[in-house]
Coordinates of C-alpha atoms in Angstrom, one line a residue:
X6 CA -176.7 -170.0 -34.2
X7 CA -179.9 -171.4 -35.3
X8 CA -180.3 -174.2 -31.8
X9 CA -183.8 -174.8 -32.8
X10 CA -183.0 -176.4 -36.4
X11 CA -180.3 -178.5 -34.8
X12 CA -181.9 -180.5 -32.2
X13 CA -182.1 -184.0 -33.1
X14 CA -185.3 -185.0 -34.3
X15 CA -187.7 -187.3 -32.0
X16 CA -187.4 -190.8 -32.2
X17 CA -191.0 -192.4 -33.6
X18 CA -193.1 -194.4 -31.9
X19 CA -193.9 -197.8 -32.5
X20 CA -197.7 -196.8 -33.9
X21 CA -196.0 -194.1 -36.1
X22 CA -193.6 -196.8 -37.3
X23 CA -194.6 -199.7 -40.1
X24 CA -192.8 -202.5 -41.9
X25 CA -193.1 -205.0 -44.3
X26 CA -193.0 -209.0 -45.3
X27 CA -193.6 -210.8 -48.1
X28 CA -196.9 -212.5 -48.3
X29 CA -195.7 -215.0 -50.6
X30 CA -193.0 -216.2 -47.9
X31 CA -195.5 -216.0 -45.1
X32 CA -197.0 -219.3 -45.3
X33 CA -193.6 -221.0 -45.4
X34 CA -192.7 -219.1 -42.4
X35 CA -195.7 -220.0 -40.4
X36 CA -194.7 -224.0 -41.7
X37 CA -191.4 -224.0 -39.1
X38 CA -193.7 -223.5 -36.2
X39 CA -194.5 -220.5 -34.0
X40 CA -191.3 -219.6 -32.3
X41 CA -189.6 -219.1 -36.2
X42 CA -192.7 -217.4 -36.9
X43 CA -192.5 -214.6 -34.0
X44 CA -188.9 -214.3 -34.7
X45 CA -189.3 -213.5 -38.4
X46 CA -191.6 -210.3 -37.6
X47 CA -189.3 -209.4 -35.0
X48 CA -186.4 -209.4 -37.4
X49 CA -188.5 -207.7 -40.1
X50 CA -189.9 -204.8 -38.1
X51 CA -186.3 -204.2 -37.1
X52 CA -185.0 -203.9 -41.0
X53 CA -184.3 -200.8 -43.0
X54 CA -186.3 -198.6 -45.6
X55 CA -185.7 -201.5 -47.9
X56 CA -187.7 -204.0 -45.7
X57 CA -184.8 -206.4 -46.3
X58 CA -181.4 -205.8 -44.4
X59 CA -181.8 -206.2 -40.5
X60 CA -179.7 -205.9 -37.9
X61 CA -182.0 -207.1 -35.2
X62 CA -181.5 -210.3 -33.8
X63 CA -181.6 -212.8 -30.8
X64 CA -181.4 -209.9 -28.3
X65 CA -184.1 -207.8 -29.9
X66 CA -186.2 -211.8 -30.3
X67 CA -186.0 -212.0 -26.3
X68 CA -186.4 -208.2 -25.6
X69 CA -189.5 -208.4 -27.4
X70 CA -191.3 -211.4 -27.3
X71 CA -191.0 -214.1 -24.3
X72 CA -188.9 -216.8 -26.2
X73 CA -185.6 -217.4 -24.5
X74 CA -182.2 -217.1 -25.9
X75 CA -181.8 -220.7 -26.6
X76 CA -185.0 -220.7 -28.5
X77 CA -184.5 -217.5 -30.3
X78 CA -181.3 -218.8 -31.8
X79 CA -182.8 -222.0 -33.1
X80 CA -185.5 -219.9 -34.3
X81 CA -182.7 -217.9 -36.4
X82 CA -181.3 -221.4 -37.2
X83 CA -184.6 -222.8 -39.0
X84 CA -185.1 -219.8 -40.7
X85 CA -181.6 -219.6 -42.5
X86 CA -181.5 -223.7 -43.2
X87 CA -185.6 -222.9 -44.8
X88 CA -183.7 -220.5 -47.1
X89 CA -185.8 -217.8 -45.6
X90 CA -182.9 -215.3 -44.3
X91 CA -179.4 -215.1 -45.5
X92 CA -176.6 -214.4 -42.8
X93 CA -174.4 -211.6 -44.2
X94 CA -172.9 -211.0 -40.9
X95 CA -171.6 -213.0 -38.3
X96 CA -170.8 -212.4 -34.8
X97 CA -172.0 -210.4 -31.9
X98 CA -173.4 -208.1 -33.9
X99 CA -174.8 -209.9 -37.1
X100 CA -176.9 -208.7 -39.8
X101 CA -179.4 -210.3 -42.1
X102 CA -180.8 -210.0 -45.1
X103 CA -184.5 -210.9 -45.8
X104 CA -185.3 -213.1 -48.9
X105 CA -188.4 -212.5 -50.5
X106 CA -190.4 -215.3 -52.7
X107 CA -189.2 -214.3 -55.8
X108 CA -185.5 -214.6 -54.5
X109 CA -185.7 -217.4 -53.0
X110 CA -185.0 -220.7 -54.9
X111 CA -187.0 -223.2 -55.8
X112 CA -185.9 -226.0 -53.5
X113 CA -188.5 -227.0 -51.0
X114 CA -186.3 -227.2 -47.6
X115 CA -188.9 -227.5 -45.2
X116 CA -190.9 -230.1 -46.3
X117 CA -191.4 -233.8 -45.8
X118 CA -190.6 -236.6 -48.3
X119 CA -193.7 -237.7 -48.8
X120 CA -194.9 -233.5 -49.4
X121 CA -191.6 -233.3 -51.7
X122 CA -192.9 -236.2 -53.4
X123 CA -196.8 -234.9 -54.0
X124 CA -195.1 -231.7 -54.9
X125 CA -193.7 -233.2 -57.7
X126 CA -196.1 -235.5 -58.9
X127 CA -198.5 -232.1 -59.5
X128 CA -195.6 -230.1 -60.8
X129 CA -195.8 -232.3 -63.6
X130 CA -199.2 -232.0 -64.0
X131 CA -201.6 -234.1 -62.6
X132 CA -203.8 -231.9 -60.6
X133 CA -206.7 -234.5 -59.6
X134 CA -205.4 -236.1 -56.7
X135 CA -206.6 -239.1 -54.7
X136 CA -207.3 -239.6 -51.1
X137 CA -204.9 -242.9 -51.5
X138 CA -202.6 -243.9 -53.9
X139 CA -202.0 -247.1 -55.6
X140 CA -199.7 -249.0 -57.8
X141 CA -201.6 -248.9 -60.8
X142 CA -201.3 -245.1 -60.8
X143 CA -198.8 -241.9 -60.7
X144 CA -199.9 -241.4 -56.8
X145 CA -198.6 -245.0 -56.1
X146 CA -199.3 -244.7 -52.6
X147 CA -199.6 -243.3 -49.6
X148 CA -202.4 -240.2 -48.6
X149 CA -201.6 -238.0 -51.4
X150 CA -204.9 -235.9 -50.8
X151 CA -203.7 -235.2 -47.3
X152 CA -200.0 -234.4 -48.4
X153 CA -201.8 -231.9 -50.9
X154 CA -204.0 -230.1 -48.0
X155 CA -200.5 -230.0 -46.0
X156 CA -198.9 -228.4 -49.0
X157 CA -201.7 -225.8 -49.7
X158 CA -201.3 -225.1 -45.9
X159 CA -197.8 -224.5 -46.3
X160 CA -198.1 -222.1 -49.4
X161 CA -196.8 -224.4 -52.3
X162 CA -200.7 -225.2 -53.7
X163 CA -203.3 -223.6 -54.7
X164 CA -206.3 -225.8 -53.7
X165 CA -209.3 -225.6 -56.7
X166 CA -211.8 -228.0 -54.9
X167 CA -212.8 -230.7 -56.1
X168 CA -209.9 -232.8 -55.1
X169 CA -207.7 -230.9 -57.4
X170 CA -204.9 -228.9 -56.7
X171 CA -201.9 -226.5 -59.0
X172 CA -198.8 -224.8 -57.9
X173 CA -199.5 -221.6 -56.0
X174 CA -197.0 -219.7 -58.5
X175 CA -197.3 -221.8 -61.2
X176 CA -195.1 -221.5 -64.1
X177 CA -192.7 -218.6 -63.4
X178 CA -190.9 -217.3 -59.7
X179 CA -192.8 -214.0 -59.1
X180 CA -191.2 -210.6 -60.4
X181 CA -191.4 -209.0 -56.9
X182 CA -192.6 -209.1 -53.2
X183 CA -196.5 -209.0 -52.5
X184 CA -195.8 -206.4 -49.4
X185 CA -198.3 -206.9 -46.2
X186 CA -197.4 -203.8 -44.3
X187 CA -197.7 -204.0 -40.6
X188 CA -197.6 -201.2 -37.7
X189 CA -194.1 -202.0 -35.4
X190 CA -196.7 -201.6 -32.2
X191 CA -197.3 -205.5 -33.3
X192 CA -193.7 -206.5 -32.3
X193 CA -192.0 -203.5 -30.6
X194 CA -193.9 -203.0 -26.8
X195 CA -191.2 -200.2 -26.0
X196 CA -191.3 -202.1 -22.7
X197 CA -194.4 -201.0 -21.9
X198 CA -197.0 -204.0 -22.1
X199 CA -197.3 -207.1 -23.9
X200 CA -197.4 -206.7 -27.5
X201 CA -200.3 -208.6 -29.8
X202 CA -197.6 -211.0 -31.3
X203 CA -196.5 -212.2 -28.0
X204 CA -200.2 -212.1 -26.7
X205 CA -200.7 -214.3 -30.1
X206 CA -197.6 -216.6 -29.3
X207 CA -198.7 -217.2 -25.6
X208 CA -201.6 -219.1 -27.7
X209 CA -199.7 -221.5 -28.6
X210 CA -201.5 -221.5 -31.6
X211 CA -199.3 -220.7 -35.1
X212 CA -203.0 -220.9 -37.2
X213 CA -203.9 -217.3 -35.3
X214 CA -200.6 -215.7 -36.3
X215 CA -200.6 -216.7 -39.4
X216 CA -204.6 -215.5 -39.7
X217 CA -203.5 -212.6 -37.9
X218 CA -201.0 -210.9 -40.4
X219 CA -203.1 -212.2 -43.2
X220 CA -205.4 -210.1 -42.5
X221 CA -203.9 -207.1 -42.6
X222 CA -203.8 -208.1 -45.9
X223 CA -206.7 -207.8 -46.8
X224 CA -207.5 -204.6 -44.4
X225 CA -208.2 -201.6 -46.2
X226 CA -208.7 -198.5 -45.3
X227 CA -208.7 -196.5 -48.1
X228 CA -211.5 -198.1 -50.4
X229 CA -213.3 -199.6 -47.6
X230 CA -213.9 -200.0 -43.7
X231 CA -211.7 -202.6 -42.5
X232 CA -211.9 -206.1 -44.0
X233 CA -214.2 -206.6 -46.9
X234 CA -217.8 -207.9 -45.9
X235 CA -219.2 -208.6 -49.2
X236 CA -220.3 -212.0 -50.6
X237 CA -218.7 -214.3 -52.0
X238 CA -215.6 -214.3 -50.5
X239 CA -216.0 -211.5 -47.6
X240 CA -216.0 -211.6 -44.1
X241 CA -218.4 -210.5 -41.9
X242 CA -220.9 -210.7 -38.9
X243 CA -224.5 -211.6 -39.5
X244 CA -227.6 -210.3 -38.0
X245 CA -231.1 -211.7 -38.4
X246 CA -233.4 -208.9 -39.3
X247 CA -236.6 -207.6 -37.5
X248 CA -239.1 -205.6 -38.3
X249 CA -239.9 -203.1 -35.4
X250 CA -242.4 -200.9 -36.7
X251 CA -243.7 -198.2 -39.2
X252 CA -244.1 -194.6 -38.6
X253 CA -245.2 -192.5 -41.7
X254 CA -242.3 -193.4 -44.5
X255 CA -239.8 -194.7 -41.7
X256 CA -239.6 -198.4 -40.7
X257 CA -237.7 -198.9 -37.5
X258 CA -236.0 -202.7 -38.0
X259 CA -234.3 -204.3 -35.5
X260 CA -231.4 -207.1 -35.3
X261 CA -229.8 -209.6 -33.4
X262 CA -227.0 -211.5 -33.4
X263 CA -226.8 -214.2 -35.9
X264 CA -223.4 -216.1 -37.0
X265 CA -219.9 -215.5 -38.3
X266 CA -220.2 -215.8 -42.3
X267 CA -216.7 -216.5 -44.8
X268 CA -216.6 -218.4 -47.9
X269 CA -214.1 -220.8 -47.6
X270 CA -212.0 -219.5 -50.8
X271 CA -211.3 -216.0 -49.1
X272 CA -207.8 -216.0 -49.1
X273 CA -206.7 -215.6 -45.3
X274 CA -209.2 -218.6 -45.2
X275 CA -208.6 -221.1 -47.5
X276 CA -205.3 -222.3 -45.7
X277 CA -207.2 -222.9 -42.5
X278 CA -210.1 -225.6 -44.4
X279 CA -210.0 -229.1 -43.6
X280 CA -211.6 -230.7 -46.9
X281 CA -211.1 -233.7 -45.2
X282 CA -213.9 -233.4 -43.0
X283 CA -217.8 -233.8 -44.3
X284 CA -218.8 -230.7 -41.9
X285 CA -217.1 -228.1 -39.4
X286 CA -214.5 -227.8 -42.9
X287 CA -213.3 -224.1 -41.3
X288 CA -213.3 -224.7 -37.6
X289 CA -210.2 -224.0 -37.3
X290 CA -210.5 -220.7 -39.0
X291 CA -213.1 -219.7 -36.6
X292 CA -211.8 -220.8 -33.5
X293 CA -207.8 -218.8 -34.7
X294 CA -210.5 -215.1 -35.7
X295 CA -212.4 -216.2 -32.1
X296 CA -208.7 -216.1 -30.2
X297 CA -207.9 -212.5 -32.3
X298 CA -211.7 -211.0 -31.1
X299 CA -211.3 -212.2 -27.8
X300 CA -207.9 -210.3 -27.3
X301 CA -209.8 -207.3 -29.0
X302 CA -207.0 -207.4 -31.7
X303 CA -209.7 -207.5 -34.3
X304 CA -213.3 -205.2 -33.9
X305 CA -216.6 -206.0 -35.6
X306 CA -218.6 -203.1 -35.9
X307 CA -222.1 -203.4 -37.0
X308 CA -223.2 -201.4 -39.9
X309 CA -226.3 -200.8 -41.6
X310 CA -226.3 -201.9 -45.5
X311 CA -228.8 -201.1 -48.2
X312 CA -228.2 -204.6 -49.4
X313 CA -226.8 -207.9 -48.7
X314 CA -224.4 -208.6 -51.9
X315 CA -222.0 -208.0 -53.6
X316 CA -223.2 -205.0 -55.0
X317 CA -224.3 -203.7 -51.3
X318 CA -223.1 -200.5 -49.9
X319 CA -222.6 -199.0 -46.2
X320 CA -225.1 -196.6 -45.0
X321 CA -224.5 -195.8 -41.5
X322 CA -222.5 -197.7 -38.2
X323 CA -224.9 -198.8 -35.4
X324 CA -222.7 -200.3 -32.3
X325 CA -224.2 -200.4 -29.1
X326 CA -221.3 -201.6 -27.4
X327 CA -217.6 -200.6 -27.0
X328 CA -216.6 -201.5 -30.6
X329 CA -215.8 -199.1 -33.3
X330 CA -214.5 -195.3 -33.3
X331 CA -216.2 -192.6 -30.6
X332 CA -217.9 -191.1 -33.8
X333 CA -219.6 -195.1 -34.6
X334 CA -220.7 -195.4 -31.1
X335 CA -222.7 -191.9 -31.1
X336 CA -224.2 -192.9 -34.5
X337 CA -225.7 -196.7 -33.2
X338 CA -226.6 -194.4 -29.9
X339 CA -228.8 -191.5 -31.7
X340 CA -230.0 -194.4 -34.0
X341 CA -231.3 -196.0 -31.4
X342 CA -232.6 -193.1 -29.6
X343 CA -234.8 -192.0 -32.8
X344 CA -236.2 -195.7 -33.2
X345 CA -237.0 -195.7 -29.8
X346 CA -239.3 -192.6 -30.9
X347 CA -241.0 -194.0 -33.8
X348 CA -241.9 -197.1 -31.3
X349 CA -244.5 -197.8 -28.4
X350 CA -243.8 -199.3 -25.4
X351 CA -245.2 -202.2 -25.9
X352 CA -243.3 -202.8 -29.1
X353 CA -240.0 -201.6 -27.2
X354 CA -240.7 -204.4 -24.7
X355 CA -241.1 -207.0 -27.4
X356 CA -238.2 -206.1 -28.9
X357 CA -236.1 -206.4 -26.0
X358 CA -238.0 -210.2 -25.4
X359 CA -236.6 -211.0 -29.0
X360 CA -233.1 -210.4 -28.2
X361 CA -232.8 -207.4 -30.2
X362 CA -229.2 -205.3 -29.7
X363 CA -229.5 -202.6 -32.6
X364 CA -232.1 -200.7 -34.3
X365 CA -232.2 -198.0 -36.8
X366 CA -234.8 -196.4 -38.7
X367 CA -234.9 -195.9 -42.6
X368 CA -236.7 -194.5 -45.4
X369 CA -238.7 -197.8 -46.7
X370 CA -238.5 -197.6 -50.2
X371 CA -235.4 -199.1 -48.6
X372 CA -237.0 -203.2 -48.5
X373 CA -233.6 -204.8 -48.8
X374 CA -231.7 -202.8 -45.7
X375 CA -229.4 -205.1 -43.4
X376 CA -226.5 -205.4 -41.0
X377 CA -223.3 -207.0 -41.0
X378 CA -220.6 -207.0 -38.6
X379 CA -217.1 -205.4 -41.0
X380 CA -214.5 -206.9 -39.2
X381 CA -211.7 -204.2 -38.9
X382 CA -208.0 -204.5 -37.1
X383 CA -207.9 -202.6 -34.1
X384 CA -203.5 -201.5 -34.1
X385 CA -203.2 -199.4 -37.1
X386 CA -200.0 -197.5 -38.3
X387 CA -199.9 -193.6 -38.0
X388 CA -199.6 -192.9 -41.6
X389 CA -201.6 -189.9 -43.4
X390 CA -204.3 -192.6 -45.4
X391 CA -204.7 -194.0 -41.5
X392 CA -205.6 -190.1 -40.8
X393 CA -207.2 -188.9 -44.0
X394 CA -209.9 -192.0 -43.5
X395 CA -210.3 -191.3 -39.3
X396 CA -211.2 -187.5 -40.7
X397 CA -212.9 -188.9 -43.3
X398 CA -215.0 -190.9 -41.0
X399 CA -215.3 -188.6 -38.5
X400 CA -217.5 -186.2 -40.9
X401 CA -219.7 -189.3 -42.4
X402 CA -220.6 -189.3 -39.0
X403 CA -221.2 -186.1 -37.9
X404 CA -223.7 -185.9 -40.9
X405 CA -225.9 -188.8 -40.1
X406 CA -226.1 -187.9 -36.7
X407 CA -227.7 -184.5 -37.5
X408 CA -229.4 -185.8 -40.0
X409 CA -230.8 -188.2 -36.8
X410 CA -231.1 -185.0 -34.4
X411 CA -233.3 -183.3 -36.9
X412 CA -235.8 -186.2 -36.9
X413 CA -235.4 -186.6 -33.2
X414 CA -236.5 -183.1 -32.6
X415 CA -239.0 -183.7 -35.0
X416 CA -241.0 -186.9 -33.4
X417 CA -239.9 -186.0 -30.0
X418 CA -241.7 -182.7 -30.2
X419 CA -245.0 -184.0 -30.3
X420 CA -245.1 -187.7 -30.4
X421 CA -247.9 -189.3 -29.0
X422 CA -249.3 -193.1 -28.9
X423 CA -251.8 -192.0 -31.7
X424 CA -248.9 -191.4 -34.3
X425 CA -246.6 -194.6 -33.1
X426 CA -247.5 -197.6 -35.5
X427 CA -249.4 -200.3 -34.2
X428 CA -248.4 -203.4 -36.3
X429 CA -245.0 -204.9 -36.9

């Protein structure tokens, strides 16, 4: 008897575990408020290979997350009434089925009369809308540009600037779900410690969920390093640029913190904008991505570019700190090391007086070089493009820094003040 070929396979871990939603339900989701919200990733990371049928329910809500019973089932309640899941099983053990956008219909349940009312007004056309309305027009009255924002918040419009606005699916009900997968280590703690989504709920703050799963999004792994950095519509860290100095055909720049950069069109952005405002338009997008870097759900690791555009590419990481893989931090470390080299003391010390935190060297037909902070998520599902890109990484690493130990062993053989550069 062949024991070993029967033993029941191990159970997988939350990291080794993913699921799905639909991104085209999210917003609508996040529009009932943050218990409904929690609840709704709970019940997805607990449905099948079809991300659709679940049989998780208020007991997995409380096991999970912190909301009581009471809560959980009203959670349940607002979802089912928003046409958002479907009961296909009563009871004490009850099952429930998922509904994607493009099965859901095309009532609006969970909006207000007056949002019902804007809704329609645009549906029918008239995408310039008003900050009031009067008699003497469609809008009639009311704060129709306000009712608009609410609507583009919720997921209904599609804001174009400009004080105009269209249906976010205009014309048809999509042909499928737009998938977001997530790791289950978001929602299942396996009773072990607190789990991002109830770290995010203890917020208090829906706007950081909702960013939160957004962003995953928008994550990628497989064509990039995280979230995409580029302009127009990336995200990323900037860092003012400084030169250092010059040693033969290296320059040695240096860079220090600047500001967090987004165009407000990015798509896990736009539904955070206030146009309402004449200035701080995105605070609260910055102040939900501040509460997700400040639980170290989301890493910005600096990286050197050749450029700063659209058409830039990523040289080499240069973290200093604790952010980024083992194999970033020894590449920022050894970059350092070999600037250090190329520099004299007295240019060290200035540096350090100008609030410098990285530095690198590079060749300097190279005029256009700069860092940006790619913003990437920090709980990322065990799947093999998850470990083809870490192995991946791992040897883009190991390259550069002996590419770096090479020079290092070069300069620091025989480096004396005459050959350190003098100017900045």
């Amino acid at each position: 008897m062949d024991t070993e070929n029967n033993e029941p396979k191990a159970k997988k871990t939350a990291r080794e575990r993913f699921f799905a939603i639909d991104a085209q339900t999210w917003p609508k989701v996040c529009a009932l408020g943050m218990p409904a919200a929690v609840s709704y990733l709970v019940l997805a990371c607990g449905s099948g290979g079809d991300q659709t049928t679940t049989r998780w329910s208020v007991d997995a809500i409380t096991r999970h997350t912190g909301i009581g019973r009471p809560r959980a089932k009203q959670a349940i309640d607002a979802l089912v009434k928003a046409g958002l899941i479907r009961i296909e099983r009563g009871g004490t053990r009850p099952q429930y089925s998922i509904i994607h956008a493009h099965q859901q219909k095309t009532t609006l349940p969970d909006l207000t009369d007056e949002e019902k009312r804007i809704y329609g007004i645009i549906a029918m056309g008239n995408n310039a809308v008003p900050k009031i309305g009067r008699h003497d027009n469609v809008w009639q009255y009311g704060k129709p540009y306000e009712a608009a924002l609410s609507l583009t918040r919720k997921g209904f419009l599609k804001d174009l600037g400009g004080h105009r606005f269209t249906l976010s699916e205009p014309g048809a009900v999509p042909e499928g779900p737009d998938l977001i997968w997530l790791p289950c280590s978001l929602v299942d703690s396996e009773g072990k410690h607190l789990t991002p989504v109830e770290q995010i709920r203890q917020s208090n703050n829906v706007r950081v969920l909702r960013l939160f799963i957004d962003l995953y999004h928008s994550h990628d792994l497989i064509n990039g390093l995280g979230i995409e950095w580029r302009p127009p519509t990336g995200l990323r860290y900037k860092y003012e640029r400084i030169k250092l100095g010059q040693m033969g055909e290296h320059v040695v720049w240096g860079f220090k913190p600047e500001n967090v950069e987004i165009h407000f069109a990015a798509r896990f952005c736009a539904p955070h904008v206030d146009r309402t405002k004449t200035e701080q338009q995105a605070q609260a997008f910055f102040d939900a991505l501040r509460v997700l870097t400040d639980l170290h759900l989301v890493d910005v690791i600096p990286h050197l570019v050749d450029n700063y555009s659209e058409h830039g590419e990523e040289m080499w990481p240069i973290p200093m700190k604790d952010d980024g893989e083992e194999c970033e931090r020894l590449v920022g470390l050894t970059a350092a090391k070999l600037a250090s080299l190329m520099l004299t003391p007295g240019q060290i010390e200035w540096a350090n007086a100008q609030g410098i935190e990285m530095a690198s060297p590079v060749k300097k037909h190279m005029a256009d070089v700069q860092a940006v902070g790619i913003y990437r998520l920090r709980h990322r599902p065990h799947t093999e493009a998850t470990k083809a890109w870490f192995s991946d990484l791992n040897d883009q690493c190991r390259a550069v820094v002996e590419r770096f130990n090479e020079l290092i062993a070069e300069f620091g053989a025989d480096a004396t003040s005459s050959k350190h550069a003098t100017s900045r």
